[in-house]
Amino acid sequence: MSTATCLASATLGCGSGAKGPTEWAEGRHGVGPWEGPWPEDPRYDPELLERGDRRNVVDAYRYWSLEAINADLDAKRHPFHVAIENFENDMNIGTVVRTANAFLARAVHIVGRRRWNRRGAMVTDRYQHIHHHDTVGDLMRWAKEEGLAVVGIDNTPGAVPLETAVLPERCVLVFGQEGPGITGETRSAAAMTCSIAQFGSTRSINAGVAAGIAMHAWVRQHADLKQSW
């Protein structure tokens, strides 16, 4: 299995003052330079205190260093993972990463092509563990080693409606690409496949949207809502 982990990767250093193509424009949100005596808490980044913090983070993490934020997130992450098949260069992966960060998934797994468009992630890939697996088989072997139930998300005959399904607490939610859906290999290896109820004329919904719906279904069943922002 080939697995590469990218945590807080990237093109722009914390507190550098530079902006990457997916960072919010200055003035959209954020805070200016720290006013008053500087805090002694080691989690604060001196450069951010001096220049202000314009990052797309919740207020509780204002002025914190990237490393401090990730350490705090790692202590709270939920026991579900998200995987998306990337055999046709799916453009929705950035959205999946951003949503996984919002729902505090343990990690995002990309199966197939390593390259993906990071713009949709809105820099959240710096705060999210991301792993790569060359094949579906690699992902399934990893999940078995970790004791995680594999849950495929696809509107296929025999699928359990996500709206009524009981999702395993420790699991990996696997999404295919819009159109092809999950591969037959994923479907065969999955402990269960869940479908998302649709009522319109389209045959499928955006993979990024489907991922958000499924992650929220997990949150509704297992997350401690008192810990949400």
JSON list of N, CA and C in Angstrom, two decimals, residues 112-143:
[
{"chain": "A", "resi": 112, "resn": "GLY", "atom": "N", "xyz": [-6.48, 6.21, -6.10]},
{"chain": "A", "resi": 112, "resn": "GLY", "atom": "CA", "xyz": [-6.23, 6.40, -7.54]},
{"chain": "A", "resi": 112, "resn": "GLY", "atom": "C", "xyz": [-5.21, 7.49, -7.78]},
{"chain": "A", "resi": 113, "resn": "ARG", "atom": "N", "xyz": [-5.57, 8.46, -8.60]},
{"chain": "A", "resi": 113, "resn": "ARG", "atom": "CA", "xyz": [-4.63, 9.53, -8.94]},
{"chain": "A", "resi": 113, "resn": "ARG", "atom": "C", "xyz": [-4.27, 10.37, -7.73]},
{"chain": "A", "resi": 114, "resn": "ARG", "atom": "N", "xyz": [-2.99, 10.70, -7.63]},
{"chain": "A", "resi": 114, "resn": "ARG", "atom": "CA", "xyz": [-2.52, 11.51, -6.51]},
{"chain": "A", "resi": 114, "resn": "ARG", "atom": "C", "xyz": [-2.89, 12.98, -6.67]},
{"chain": "A", "resi": 115, "resn": "ARG", "atom": "N", "xyz": [-2.95, 13.45, -7.90]},
{"chain": "A", "resi": 115, "resn": "ARG", "atom": "CA", "xyz": [-3.19, 14.87, -8.12]},
{"chain": "A", "resi": 115, "resn": "ARG", "atom": "C", "xyz": [-4.66, 15.20, -7.97]},
{"chain": "A", "resi": 116, "resn": "TRP", "atom": "N", "xyz": [-4.95, 16.31, -7.31]},
{"chain": "A", "resi": 116, "resn": "TRP", "atom": "CA", "xyz": [-6.31, 16.78, -7.18]},
{"chain": "A", "resi": 116, "resn": "TRP", "atom": "C", "xyz": [-6.29, 18.29, -7.03]},
{"chain": "A", "resi": 117, "resn": "ASN", "atom": "N", "xyz": [-7.39, 18.92, -7.40]},
{"chain": "A", "resi": 117, "resn": "ASN", "atom": "CA", "xyz": [-7.48, 20.37, -7.39]},
{"chain": "A", "resi": 117, "resn": "ASN", "atom": "C", "xyz": [-7.74, 20.86, -5.96]},
{"chain": "A", "resi": 118, "resn": "ARG", "atom": "N", "xyz": [-6.78, 21.56, -5.39]},
{"chain": "A", "resi": 118, "resn": "ARG", "atom": "CA", "xyz": [-6.88, 21.99, -4.00]},
{"chain": "A", "resi": 118, "resn": "ARG", "atom": "C", "xyz": [-7.68, 23.27, -3.79]},
{"chain": "A", "resi": 119, "resn": "ARG", "atom": "N", "xyz": [-8.08, 23.93, -4.85]},
{"chain": "A", "resi": 119, "resn": "ARG", "atom": "CA", "xyz": [-8.78, 25.20, -4.69]},
{"chain": "A", "resi": 119, "resn": "ARG", "atom": "C", "xyz": [-10.06, 25.05, -3.87]},
{"chain": "A", "resi": 120, "resn": "GLY", "atom": "N", "xyz": [-10.79, 23.99, -4.13]},
{"chain": "A", "resi": 120, "resn": "GLY", "atom": "CA", "xyz": [-12.05, 23.81, -3.42]},
{"chain": "A", "resi": 120, "resn": "GLY", "atom": "C", "xyz": [-11.88, 23.53, -1.93]},
{"chain": "A", "resi": 121, "resn": "ALA", "atom": "N", "xyz": [-10.67, 23.16, -1.53]},
{"chain": "A", "resi": 121, "resn": "ALA", "atom": "CA", "xyz": [-10.42, 22.87, -0.12]},
{"chain": "A", "resi": 121, "resn": "ALA", "atom": "C", "xyz": [-10.35, 24.14, 0.71]},
{"chain": "A", "resi": 122, "resn": "MET", "atom": "N", "xyz": [-10.16, 25.31, 0.08]},
{"chain": "A", "resi": 122, "resn": "MET", "atom": "CA", "xyz": [-10.09, 26.58, 0.79]},
{"chain": "A", "resi": 122, "resn": "MET", "atom": "C", "xyz": [-9.07, 26.54, 1.93]},
{"chain": "A", "resi": 123, "resn": "VAL", "atom": "N", "xyz": [-7.93, 25.93, 1.66]},
{"chain": "A", "resi": 123, "resn": "VAL", "atom": "CA", "xyz": [-6.78, 25.85, 2.58]},
{"chain": "A", "resi": 123, "resn": "VAL", "atom": "C", "xyz": [-7.01, 24.88, 3.74]},
{"chain": "A", "resi": 124, "resn": "THR", "atom": "N", "xyz": [-8.17, 24.23, 3.79]},
{"chain": "A", "resi": 124, "resn": "THR", "atom": "CA", "xyz": [-8.43, 23.32, 4.90]},
{"chain": "A", "resi": 124, "resn": "THR", "atom": "C", "xyz": [-7.57, 22.06, 4.83]},
{"chain": "A", "resi": 125, "resn": "ASP", "atom": "N", "xyz": [-6.90, 21.81, 3.70]},
{"chain": "A", "resi": 125, "resn": "ASP", "atom": "CA", "xyz": [-6.01, 20.66, 3.63]},
{"chain": "A", "resi": 125, "resn": "ASP", "atom": "C", "xyz": [-4.83, 20.81, 4.59]},
{"chain": "A", "resi": 126, "resn": "ARG", "atom": "N", "xyz": [-4.59, 22.02, 5.10]},
{"chain": "A", "resi": 126, "resn": "ARG", "atom": "CA", "xyz": [-3.54, 22.20, 6.10]},
{"chain": "A", "resi": 126, "resn": "ARG", "atom": "C", "xyz": [-3.95, 21.68, 7.47]},
{"chain": "A", "resi": 127, "resn": "TYR", "atom": "N", "xyz": [-5.24, 21.51, 7.65]},
{"chain": "A", "resi": 127, "resn": "TYR", "atom": "CA", "xyz": [-5.76, 21.10, 8.95]},
{"chain": "A", "resi": 127, "resn": "TYR", "atom": "C", "xyz": [-6.40, 19.72, 8.89]},
{"chain": "A", "resi": 128, "resn": "GLN", "atom": "N", "xyz": [-6.14, 18.99, 7.82]},
{"chain": "A", "resi": 128, "resn": "GLN", "atom": "CA", "xyz": [-6.80, 17.70, 7.64]},
{"chain": "A", "resi": 128, "resn": "GLN", "atom": "C", "xyz": [-5.78, 16.65, 7.20]},
{"chain": "A", "resi": 129, "resn": "HIS", "atom": "N", "xyz": [-5.75, 15.52, 7.88]},
{"chain": "A", "resi": 129, "resn": "HIS", "atom": "CA", "xyz": [-4.88, 14.42, 7.45]},
{"chain": "A", "resi": 129, "resn": "HIS", "atom": "C", "xyz": [-5.39, 13.88, 6.12]},
{"chain": "A", "resi": 130, "resn": "ILE", "atom": "N", "xyz": [-4.49, 13.74, 5.15]},
{"chain": "A", "resi": 130, "resn": "ILE", "atom": "CA", "xyz": [-4.86, 13.24, 3.83]},
{"chain": "A", "resi": 130, "resn": "ILE", "atom": "C", "xyz": [-3.91, 12.10, 3.46]},
{"chain": "A", "resi": 131, "resn": "HIS", "atom": "N", "xyz": [-4.48, 10.96, 3.10]},
{"chain": "A", "resi": 131, "resn": "HIS", "atom": "CA", "xyz": [-3.69, 9.79, 2.73]},
{"chain": "A", "resi": 131, "resn": "HIS", "atom": "C", "xyz": [-4.00, 9.39, 1.29]},
{"chain": "A", "resi": 132, "resn": "HIS", "atom": "N", "xyz": [-3.05, 8.74, 0.66]},
{"chain": "A", "resi": 132, "resn": "HIS", "atom": "CA", "xyz": [-3.25, 8.26, -0.72]},
{"chain": "A", "resi": 132, "resn": "HIS", "atom": "C", "xyz": [-3.11, 6.75, -0.77]},
{"chain": "A", "resi": 133, "resn": "HIS", "atom": "N", "xyz": [-3.99, 6.11, -1.54]},
{"chain": "A", "resi": 133, "resn": "HIS", "atom": "CA", "xyz": [-3.92, 4.68, -1.79]},
{"chain": "A", "resi": 133, "resn": "HIS", "atom": "C", "xyz": [-3.98, 4.48, -3.30]},
{"chain": "A", "resi": 134, "resn": "ASP", "atom": "N", "xyz": [-3.08, 3.69, -3.82]},
{"chain": "A", "resi": 134, "resn": "ASP", "atom": "CA", "xyz": [-3.02, 3.49, -5.27]},
{"chain": "A", "resi": 134, "resn": "ASP", "atom": "C", "xyz": [-4.26, 2.78, -5.81]},
{"chain": "A", "resi": 135, "resn": "THR", "atom": "N", "xyz": [-4.78, 1.82, -5.06]},
{"chain": "A", "resi": 135, "resn": "THR", "atom": "CA", "xyz": [-5.88, 1.01, -5.55]},
{"chain": "A", "resi": 135, "resn": "THR", "atom": "C", "xyz": [-6.96, 0.86, -4.48]},
{"chain": "A", "resi": 136, "resn": "VAL", "atom": "N", "xyz": [-8.14, 0.42, -4.90]},
{"chain": "A", "resi": 136, "resn": "VAL", "atom": "CA", "xyz": [-9.21, 0.12, -3.96]},
{"chain": "A", "resi": 136, "resn": "VAL", "atom": "C", "xyz": [-8.77, -0.99, -3.02]},
{"chain": "A", "resi": 137, "resn": "GLY", "atom": "N", "xyz": [-8.06, -1.98, -3.56]},
{"chain": "A", "resi": 137, "resn": "GLY", "atom": "CA", "xyz": [-7.57, -3.08, -2.73]},
{"chain": "A", "resi": 137, "resn": "GLY", "atom": "C", "xyz": [-6.69, -2.59, -1.60]},
{"chain": "A", "resi": 138, "resn": "ASP", "atom": "N", "xyz": [-5.84, -1.61, -1.89]},
{"chain": "A", "resi": 138, "resn": "ASP", "atom": "CA", "xyz": [-4.98, -1.03, -0.85]},
{"chain": "A", "resi": 138, "resn": "ASP", "atom": "C", "xyz": [-5.82, -0.41, 0.26]},
{"chain": "A", "resi": 139, "resn": "LEU", "atom": "N", "xyz": [-6.85, 0.34, -0.14]},
{"chain": "A", "resi": 139, "resn": "LEU", "atom": "CA", "xyz": [-7.72, 0.97, 0.85]},
{"chain": "A", "resi": 139, "resn": "LEU", "atom": "C", "xyz": [-8.43, -0.08, 1.70]},
{"chain": "A", "resi": 140, "resn": "MET", "atom": "N", "xyz": [-8.94, -1.12, 1.07]},
{"chain": "A", "resi": 140, "resn": "MET", "atom": "CA", "xyz": [-9.68, -2.14, 1.80]},
{"chain": "A", "resi": 140, "resn": "MET", "atom": "C", "xyz": [-8.78, -2.89, 2.77]},
{"chain": "A", "resi": 141, "resn": "ARG", "atom": "N", "xyz": [-7.54, -3.17, 2.37]},
{"chain": "A", "resi": 141, "resn": "ARG", "atom": "CA", "xyz": [-6.61, -3.84, 3.28]},
{"chain": "A", "resi": 141, "resn": "ARG", "atom": "C", "xyz": [-6.29, -2.95, 4.48]},
{"chain": "A", "resi": 142, "resn": "TRP", "atom": "N", "xyz": [-6.10, -1.66, 4.20]},
{"chain": "A", "resi": 142, "resn": "TRP", "atom": "CA", "xyz": [-5.82, -0.72, 5.29]},
{"chain": "A", "resi": 142, "resn": "TRP", "atom": "C", "xyz": [-7.00, -0.67, 6.26]},
{"chain": "A", "resi": 143, "resn": "ALA", "atom": "N", "xyz": [-8.23, -0.58, 5.74]},
{"chain": "A", "resi": 143, "resn": "ALA", "atom": "CA", "xyz": [-9.42, -0.51, 6.59]},
{"chain": "A", "resi": 143, "resn": "ALA", "atom": "C", "xyz": [-9.55, -1.76, 7.46]}
]
